[in-house]
Amino acid sequence: MKQGSRLHLVDHWIAVYGLEDEHVHVYDPVPSKYKGRVTQAAFHDFWKGNQSIPELAQAKRKEELRMYGTMDIRATVKLDSAGYRDMLTQALTTQIEEFLTGRTITQGERNYHFGHAVSLQLLHALHVANEGEQANEMLISSLLFDMRWSRYFLRDLLQESALWLGSPLDQYGREFSDIIVRWEKAYNMLQVSRIKQREHWKVQLTGVIKMLVTDEWHWYESLRQSISQADCFPRQTVSMIGQEHREDLLRIVLDSCRELNAYHNTSIPLGEGGNAPLYGRNGQLDSLELVSLLAVVEQGIEDRWGTGMGAALAEMAAASMPESPYQTVGSLVDYLAQQWAPAGEEDARC
């Protein structure tokens, strides 16, 4: 990244669709829109990070890429047509569950949000701004910008899946393209409103974004119900705390729900304990109320175990679960139990 530059490229993906002895066939939809061959040597250097590929060097608004991690992938089984269909179904299932889970990964002082977590982060930024506090307009603009291109992968996956798996994925592909267009319009609305210095633009934009976030969530839930049942690509999870601390977390979450009911006029059925619905299909909360609940839970954890708790709740990585960790009190407690341990239990991890 050039010093002082405002141009950046993060979470970048390049699709590899062919291999030769000395070349790799790649498809780079954003930002270069390049499809063709690159040399094995150039691709290998690029994969290690902080390098550019000569064939992509002419792309506008592009600089060096930064490396956050690498992995080696080796094919061990020949993929036939049936296997490819299964892989597409598994890829769709994984994408759906990862989006609905909404993971946030913390590395040092930087946070990387994925899926629905980005939507919640955007709503939180707009909500804070609407309350009169100083708005981080660059954060809002950056999140909205990412909402567009970050969905191109699923758009292409849906198009490929429709060719191999048929209806109704073709219809879902068209619907998702419309969602992308709505994100693009929301981003344009932000830019025009800021340039023209329109009053109350944050309130208007919040209404648009809230409806879009809700519609996208429902679209994902509908897609999940329409495809064949398949396992997600595997992810290793580790339980990090004992039963005693889990009971403390349950009490903190229930107390936080009780506080939300008292001061935000919500109606979380506390009598159902861990089965009490929070968010999603049968949930009692909207996106902004969920943000408020998580903030109260975070404060409760800090009050119980002190400031040495590590990453804040909104900054912790979510486990790969078959359901969103925010759907019920119990799923939220399980999420916390898997992702965080109080001081002194770190050495007990497997």
PDB file of N, CA and C in Angstrom, residues 68 85 146 155 166 169 204 238-239 244 317 341 347:
ATOM      1  N   TYR A  68      -2.825 -12.318   4.539  1.00  0.00           N
ATOM      2  CA  TYR A  68      -3.304 -12.593   5.887  1.00  0.00           C
ATOM      3  C   TYR A  68      -3.209 -14.076   6.230  1.00  0.00           C
ATOM      4  N   ARG A  85     -21.623 -31.649  -8.527  1.00  0.00           N
ATOM      5  CA  ARG A  85     -22.927 -31.183  -8.036  1.00  0.00           C
ATOM      6  C   ARG A  85     -22.959 -31.185  -6.510  1.00  0.00           C
ATOM      7  N   ASP A 146     -18.068  -2.189   0.534  1.00  0.00           N
ATOM      8  CA  ASP A 146     -17.801  -3.626   0.559  1.00  0.00           C
ATOM      9  C   ASP A 146     -19.058  -4.452   0.327  1.00  0.00           C
ATOM     10  N   ARG A 155     -22.995 -14.493  -6.226  1.00  0.00           N
ATOM     11  CA  ARG A 155     -23.727 -14.315  -7.493  1.00  0.00           C
ATOM     12  C   ARG A 155     -23.218 -15.289  -8.548  1.00  0.00           C
ATOM     13  N   GLY A 166     -30.122 -26.701 -11.550  1.00  0.00           N
ATOM     14  CA  GLY A 166     -31.435 -26.330 -12.069  1.00  0.00           C
ATOM     15  C   GLY A 166     -32.250 -25.457 -11.138  1.00  0.00           C
ATOM     16  N   LEU A 169     -32.686 -22.432  -8.340  1.00  0.00           N
ATOM     17  CA  LEU A 169     -31.505 -21.615  -8.122  1.00  0.00           C
ATOM     18  C   LEU A 169     -31.387 -20.499  -9.142  1.00  0.00           C
ATOM     19  N   GLN A 204     -32.526   8.708   6.826  1.00  0.00           N
ATOM     20  CA  GLN A 204     -33.089   8.126   5.604  1.00  0.00           C
ATOM     21  C   GLN A 204     -32.320   6.879   5.183  1.00  0.00           C
ATOM     22  N   VAL A 238     -13.503 -25.737  19.245  1.00  0.00           N
ATOM     23  CA  VAL A 238     -12.971 -26.185  20.529  1.00  0.00           C
ATOM     24  C   VAL A 238     -13.773 -25.553  21.659  1.00  0.00           C
ATOM     25  N   SER A 239     -14.210 -26.351  22.601  1.00  0.00           N
ATOM     26  CA  SER A 239     -14.865 -25.813  23.786  1.00  0.00           C
ATOM     27  C   SER A 239     -13.803 -25.263  24.728  1.00  0.00           C
ATOM     28  N   GLU A 244     -19.092 -24.252  35.051  1.00  0.00           N
ATOM     29  CA  GLU A 244     -19.315 -23.151  35.991  1.00  0.00           C
ATOM     30  C   GLU A 244     -19.353 -21.807  35.268  1.00  0.00           C
ATOM     31  N   ALA A 317     -14.526 -14.263  17.069  1.00  0.00           N
ATOM     32  CA  ALA A 317     -14.856 -15.140  15.945  1.00  0.00           C
ATOM     33  C   ALA A 317     -15.991 -16.081  16.335  1.00  0.00           C
ATOM     34  N   ALA A 341     -12.581 -17.561  26.834  1.00  0.00           N
ATOM     35  CA  ALA A 341     -12.368 -18.147  28.168  1.00  0.00           C
ATOM     36  C   ALA A 341     -11.795 -17.087  29.077  1.00  0.00           C
ATOM     37  N   ASP A 347      -4.832 -21.938  29.001  1.00  0.00           N
ATOM     38  CA  ASP A 347      -3.940 -23.080  28.835  1.00  0.00           C
ATOM     39  C   ASP A 347      -4.698 -24.394  28.731  1.00  0.00           C
TER      40      ASP A 347
END
